[in-house]
mmCIF file of C-alpha atoms in Angstrom:
data_model
loop_
_atom_site.group_PDB
_atom_site.id
_atom_site.type_symbol
_atom_site.label_atom_id
_atom_site.label_comp_id
_atom_site.label_asym_id
_atom_site.label_seq_id
_atom_site.Cartn_x
_atom_site.Cartn_y
_atom_site.Cartn_z
ATOM 1 C CA ASP A 1 7.847 9.760 10.428
ATOM 2 C CA ALA A 2 4.089 9.157 10.115
ATOM 3 C CA GLY A 3 3.778 7.993 13.727
ATOM 4 C CA ILE A 4 2.617 4.427 13.009
ATOM 5 C CA THR A 5 3.836 1.469 15.012
ATOM 6 C CA GLN A 6 2.971 -2.116 14.209
ATOM 7 C CA SER A 7 3.465 -4.907 16.722
ATOM 8 C CA PRO A 8 4.745 -7.478 16.708
ATOM 9 C CA ARG A 9 7.101 -7.061 13.741
ATOM 10 C CA HIS A 10 7.531 -10.808 13.366
ATOM 11 C CA LYS A 11 5.470 -13.732 14.594
ATOM 12 C CA VAL A 12 5.490 -17.469 14.070
ATOM 13 C CA THR A 13 2.514 -19.450 15.281
ATOM 14 C CA GLU A 14 0.647 -22.668 14.691
ATOM 15 C CA THR A 15 -2.509 -23.372 12.716
ATOM 16 C CA GLY A 16 -5.649 -22.969 14.777
ATOM 17 C CA THR A 17 -4.254 -20.478 17.281
ATOM 18 C CA PRO A 18 -5.665 -16.968 17.658
ATOM 19 C CA VAL A 19 -3.430 -14.082 16.613
ATOM 20 C CA THR A 20 -3.823 -10.359 17.178
ATOM 21 C CA LEU A 21 -1.805 -7.706 15.406
ATOM 22 C CA ARG A 22 -1.736 -4.162 16.672
ATOM 23 C CA CYS A 23 -1.460 -0.889 14.834
ATOM 24 C CA HIS A 24 -0.848 2.213 16.912
ATOM 25 C CA GLN A 25 -0.840 5.800 15.694
ATOM 26 C CA THR A 26 0.248 8.878 17.601
ATOM 27 C CA GLU A 27 -1.679 11.509 15.646
ATOM 28 C CA ASN A 28 -5.410 10.682 16.106
ATOM 29 C CA HIS A 29 -6.270 10.310 12.439
ATOM 30 C CA ARG A 30 -9.737 9.047 11.663
ATOM 31 C CA TYR A 31 -8.978 6.545 8.898
ATOM 32 C CA MET A 32 -6.928 3.403 9.484
ATOM 33 C CA TYR A 33 -6.430 0.381 7.220
ATOM 34 C CA TRP A 34 -5.154 -3.188 7.334
ATOM 35 C CA TYR A 35 -3.627 -4.760 4.218
ATOM 36 C CA ARG A 36 -1.905 -8.008 3.453
ATOM 37 C CA GLN A 37 0.862 -8.331 0.874
ATOM 38 C CA ASP A 38 1.513 -11.596 -0.941
ATOM 39 C CA PRO A 39 3.665 -12.497 -3.963
ATOM 40 C CA GLY A 40 1.571 -12.459 -7.105
ATOM 41 C CA HIS A 41 -1.284 -10.610 -5.428
ATOM 42 C CA GLY A 42 0.223 -7.325 -4.395
ATOM 43 C CA LEU A 43 -1.352 -5.354 -1.592
ATOM 44 C CA ARG A 44 -4.964 -6.170 -0.703
ATOM 45 C CA LEU A 45 -7.283 -4.433 1.725
ATOM 46 C CA ILE A 46 -8.565 -6.564 4.622
ATOM 47 C CA HIS A 47 -10.543 -4.107 6.765
ATOM 48 C CA TYR A 48 -10.587 -0.408 7.386
ATOM 49 C CA SER A 49 -11.885 1.953 10.024
ATOM 50 C CA TYR A 50 -13.310 5.452 9.771
ATOM 51 C CA GLY A 51 -13.644 6.134 13.485
ATOM 52 C CA VAL A 52 -13.905 4.558 16.915
ATOM 53 C CA LYS A 53 -16.076 1.435 16.605
ATOM 54 C CA ASP A 54 -16.677 2.207 12.910
ATOM 55 C CA THR A 55 -15.184 -0.447 10.670
ATOM 56 C CA ASP A 56 -15.924 -2.023 7.309
ATOM 57 C CA LYS A 57 -14.767 -4.943 5.213
ATOM 58 C CA GLY A 58 -12.244 -4.808 2.434
ATOM 59 C CA GLU A 59 -11.493 -7.108 -0.456
ATOM 60 C CA VAL A 60 -10.163 -10.075 1.582
ATOM 61 C CA SER A 61 -11.916 -9.907 4.959
ATOM 62 C CA ASP A 62 -12.865 -13.587 5.400
ATOM 63 C CA GLY A 63 -11.120 -15.081 8.437
ATOM 64 C CA TYR A 64 -10.251 -11.691 9.912
ATOM 65 C CA SER A 65 -11.912 -9.396 12.415
ATOM 66 C CA VAL A 66 -10.944 -5.924 13.590
ATOM 67 C CA SER A 67 -11.628 -3.678 16.511
ATOM 68 C CA ARG A 68 -11.085 -0.019 17.229
ATOM 69 C CA SER A 69 -12.001 0.961 20.769
ATOM 70 C CA LYS A 70 -9.636 3.940 20.814
ATOM 71 C CA THR A 71 -8.696 6.349 18.033
ATOM 72 C CA GLU A 72 -5.038 5.439 18.257
ATOM 73 C CA ASP A 73 -5.312 1.634 18.099
ATOM 74 C CA PHE A 74 -6.598 -0.613 15.321
ATOM 75 C CA LEU A 75 -6.407 -4.335 16.046
ATOM 76 C CA LEU A 76 -6.497 -7.139 13.495
ATOM 77 C CA THR A 77 -7.458 -10.587 14.801
ATOM 78 C CA LEU A 78 -7.191 -13.985 13.193
ATOM 79 C CA GLU A 79 -9.577 -16.045 15.313
ATOM 80 C CA SER A 80 -8.138 -19.381 14.179
ATOM 81 C CA ALA A 81 -5.070 -18.905 12.035
ATOM 82 C CA THR A 82 -4.631 -20.933 8.840
ATOM 83 C CA SER A 83 -1.550 -21.412 6.692
ATOM 84 C CA SER A 84 -3.175 -19.331 3.933
ATOM 85 C CA GLN A 85 -2.944 -16.346 6.263
ATOM 86 C CA THR A 86 0.847 -16.455 6.245
ATOM 87 C CA SER A 87 1.671 -13.049 4.855
ATOM 88 C CA VAL A 88 3.112 -9.621 5.509
ATOM 89 C CA TYR A 89 0.534 -7.353 7.093
ATOM 90 C CA PHE A 90 0.611 -3.588 6.736
ATOM 91 C CA CYS A 91 -1.296 -0.962 8.626
ATOM 92 C CA ALA A 92 -1.906 2.460 7.133
ATOM 93 C CA ILE A 93 -3.362 5.756 8.284
ATOM 94 C CA ARG A 94 -4.818 8.490 6.143
ATOM 95 C CA PRO A 95 -4.362 12.017 7.436
ATOM 96 C CA GLU A 96 -7.115 14.353 6.278
ATOM 97 C CA GLY A 97 -6.485 15.475 2.716
ATOM 98 C CA GLN A 98 -3.314 13.445 2.421
ATOM 99 C CA PRO A 99 -2.315 10.075 0.950
ATOM 100 C CA GLN A 100 -2.118 6.956 3.080
ATOM 101 C CA HIS A 101 1.004 6.449 5.198
ATOM 102 C CA PHE A 102 2.131 2.935 5.948
ATOM 103 C CA GLY A 103 3.694 1.175 8.899
ATOM 104 C CA ASP A 104 6.743 -1.065 8.578
ATOM 105 C CA GLY A 105 4.730 -4.273 8.441
ATOM 106 C CA THR A 106 4.319 -7.481 10.439
ATOM 107 C CA ARG A 107 5.697 -10.689 9.001
ATOM 108 C CA LEU A 108 3.368 -13.518 10.109
ATOM 109 C CA SER A 109 4.157 -17.185 9.555
ATOM 110 C CA ILE A 110 1.575 -19.849 10.352
ATOM 111 C CA LEU A 111 2.911 -23.376 10.474
ATOM 112 C CA SER B 1 -14.170 -3.707 -9.258
ATOM 113 C CA GLN B 2 -11.189 -1.763 -10.431
ATOM 114 C CA GLU B 3 -8.064 -3.598 -11.513
ATOM 115 C CA LEU B 4 -4.626 -2.120 -11.957
ATOM 116 C CA GLU B 5 -2.072 -3.797 -14.167
ATOM 117 C CA GLN B 6 1.569 -2.843 -13.815
ATOM 118 C CA SER B 7 4.245 -3.481 -16.395
ATOM 119 C CA PRO B 8 6.847 -4.711 -16.418
ATOM 120 C CA GLN B 9 6.643 -7.032 -13.413
ATOM 121 C CA SER B 10 10.391 -6.736 -12.930
ATOM 122 C CA LEU B 11 13.142 -4.661 -14.404
ATOM 123 C CA ILE B 12 16.939 -4.814 -14.227
ATOM 124 C CA VAL B 13 18.803 -1.760 -15.450
ATOM 125 C CA GLN B 14 22.373 -0.528 -15.411
ATOM 126 C CA GLU B 15 23.084 2.479 -13.252
ATOM 127 C CA GLY B 16 22.657 5.675 -15.227
ATOM 128 C CA LYS B 17 19.992 4.310 -17.562
ATOM 129 C CA ASN B 18 16.469 5.683 -17.865
ATOM 130 C CA LEU B 19 13.418 3.502 -17.294
ATOM 131 C CA THR B 20 9.623 3.632 -17.357
ATOM 132 C CA ILE B 21 7.022 1.721 -15.357
ATOM 133 C CA ASN B 22 3.398 1.681 -16.460
ATOM 134 C CA CYS B 23 0.141 1.342 -14.569
ATOM 135 C CA THR B 24 -3.057 0.694 -16.537
ATOM 136 C CA SER B 25 -6.539 0.762 -15.056
ATOM 137 C CA SER B 26 -9.658 -1.079 -16.167
ATOM 138 C CA LYS B 27 -11.699 1.995 -15.208
ATOM 139 C CA THR B 28 -11.291 5.758 -15.090
ATOM 140 C CA LEU B 29 -8.901 6.812 -12.382
ATOM 141 C CA TYR B 30 -10.117 9.307 -9.788
ATOM 142 C CA GLY B 31 -6.734 9.499 -8.142
ATOM 143 C CA LEU B 32 -3.522 7.650 -8.863
ATOM 144 C CA TYR B 33 -0.821 7.160 -6.244
ATOM 145 C CA TRP B 34 2.738 5.951 -6.665
ATOM 146 C CA TYR B 35 4.541 4.312 -3.769
ATOM 147 C CA LYS B 36 7.991 2.800 -3.395
ATOM 148 C CA GLN B 37 8.828 -0.126 -1.119
ATOM 149 C CA LYS B 38 12.237 -1.370 -0.067
ATOM 150 C CA TYR B 39 12.586 -4.995 0.975
ATOM 151 C CA GLY B 40 11.312 -5.589 4.506
ATOM 152 C CA GLU B 41 9.963 -2.085 4.858
ATOM 153 C CA GLY B 42 6.712 -0.237 4.455
ATOM 154 C CA LEU B 43 5.526 1.793 1.493
ATOM 155 C CA ILE B 44 6.824 5.301 0.968
ATOM 156 C CA PHE B 45 4.547 7.765 -0.818
ATOM 157 C CA LEU B 46 6.060 9.261 -3.974
ATOM 158 C CA MET B 47 3.399 11.198 -5.860
ATOM 159 C CA MET B 48 -0.318 11.581 -6.457
ATOM 160 C CA LEU B 49 -1.982 12.492 -9.748
ATOM 161 C CA GLN B 50 -5.602 13.498 -10.178
ATOM 162 C CA LYS B 51 -6.126 15.469 -13.347
ATOM 163 C CA GLY B 52 -5.946 14.153 -16.896
ATOM 164 C CA GLY B 53 -2.635 15.124 -18.453
ATOM 165 C CA GLU B 54 -1.097 15.927 -15.075
ATOM 166 C CA GLU B 55 2.629 15.493 -14.612
ATOM 167 C CA LYS B 56 4.654 15.712 -11.412
ATOM 168 C CA SER B 57 8.355 15.402 -10.723
ATOM 169 C CA HIS B 58 10.431 14.783 -7.635
ATOM 170 C CA GLU B 59 14.184 14.688 -8.023
ATOM 171 C CA LYS B 60 14.766 12.259 -10.910
ATOM 172 C CA ILE B 61 11.315 10.652 -10.863
ATOM 173 C CA THR B 62 8.465 11.895 -13.071
ATOM 174 C CA ALA B 63 4.930 10.581 -13.015
ATOM 175 C CA LYS B 64 2.259 11.268 -15.625
ATOM 176 C CA LEU B 65 -1.453 10.580 -15.907
ATOM 177 C CA ASP B 66 -2.849 10.340 -19.434
ATOM 178 C CA GLU B 67 -5.665 12.541 -20.685
ATOM 179 C CA LYS B 68 -8.229 9.728 -20.459
ATOM 180 C CA LYS B 69 -7.166 9.026 -16.872
ATOM 181 C CA GLN B 70 -6.727 5.307 -17.383
ATOM 182 C CA GLN B 71 -2.967 5.009 -17.545
ATOM 183 C CA SER B 72 -0.065 6.381 -15.577
ATOM 184 C CA SER B 73 3.646 6.109 -16.140
ATOM 185 C CA LEU B 74 6.570 6.534 -13.771
ATOM 186 C CA HIS B 75 9.831 7.559 -15.393
ATOM 187 C CA ILE B 76 13.222 7.497 -13.685
ATOM 188 C CA THR B 77 16.051 9.416 -15.279
ATOM 189 C CA ALA B 78 19.665 8.380 -14.779
ATOM 190 C CA SER B 79 18.846 5.548 -12.371
ATOM 191 C CA GLN B 80 20.890 5.005 -9.216
ATOM 192 C CA PRO B 81 21.182 2.030 -6.844
ATOM 193 C CA SER B 82 19.033 4.013 -4.377
ATOM 194 C CA HIS B 83 16.133 3.752 -6.827
ATOM 195 C CA ALA B 84 16.010 -0.032 -6.421
ATOM 196 C CA GLY B 85 12.871 -1.442 -4.807
ATOM 197 C CA ILE B 86 9.271 -2.279 -5.594
ATOM 198 C CA TYR B 87 7.117 0.403 -7.146
ATOM 199 C CA LEU B 88 3.369 0.167 -6.640
ATOM 200 C CA CYS B 89 0.555 2.169 -8.126
ATOM 201 C CA GLY B 90 -2.651 2.602 -6.172
ATOM 202 C CA ALA B 91 -5.959 4.060 -7.300
ATOM 203 C CA LEU B 92 -9.179 5.342 -5.839
ATOM 204 C CA PRO B 93 -12.197 3.493 -7.268
ATOM 205 C CA GLY B 94 -14.423 6.533 -7.327
ATOM 206 C CA ALA B 95 -15.029 10.058 -6.228
ATOM 207 C CA GLY B 96 -15.449 10.235 -2.472
ATOM 208 C CA SER B 97 -13.870 6.831 -1.907
ATOM 209 C CA TYR B 98 -10.751 6.449 0.203
ATOM 210 C CA GLN B 99 -10.039 2.743 -0.259
ATOM 211 C CA LEU B 100 -7.043 2.252 -2.491
ATOM 212 C CA THR B 101 -6.738 -0.603 -4.958
ATOM 213 C CA PHE B 102 -3.119 -1.499 -5.723
ATOM 214 C CA GLY B 103 -1.312 -2.997 -8.668
ATOM 215 C CA LYS B 104 0.918 -6.006 -8.056
ATOM 216 C CA GLY B 105 4.078 -3.945 -8.184
ATOM 217 C CA THR B 106 7.180 -3.635 -10.349
ATOM 218 C CA LYS B 107 10.468 -4.831 -8.895
ATOM 219 C CA LEU B 108 13.355 -2.618 -9.968
ATOM 220 C CA SER B 109 16.989 -3.647 -9.639
ATOM 221 C CA VAL B 110 19.774 -1.211 -10.506
ATOM 222 C CA ILE B 111 23.192 -2.674 -11.246
ATOM 223 C CA PRO B 112 26.146 -0.453 -10.341
#
């Protein structure tokens, strides 16, 4: 168990509403990542963090923002959700010297 | 940017058969990771390869990285229903980088 919890696990919301997904880790690792997984596209990096208040953009960051005010929490926010953001979202941590470990995912549907 | 192409996209095999999944990079690989994903779940780390010619095994799964470090293969011997899932390769774009780029995955079904 890598100690990663994603919440919520499932969410259905409407276009134009704000949505925040939470990733919580229990082990105080420095690096945390947010990915989205879509059929035909595989897993793509949205944003990542390398410390408290230190974040950077990934491949598909448009329409998303992140925040990390505590080591253990990495939040992903969709300010105004669109149908194209319907996806499965995965959080990952990277323990020092080890490969990334993934959470169980959040299935987000935007109607 | 680095692109990873996986083949085949999907695979259906009879239990007990061997199979191979390939991952080809457009650039030299500085680290190649194999993950497995079951439906509705997160990714489980299988193996990491870094050196040209490297080969690693875990139970009935063997992964290899070619000498030129641009292609990796994942071989499963005597497949079982428990091997079913999506296999993804991920790569580091360069030395000192920690952002993985992933292939689109290979969906494996094993028929009892």
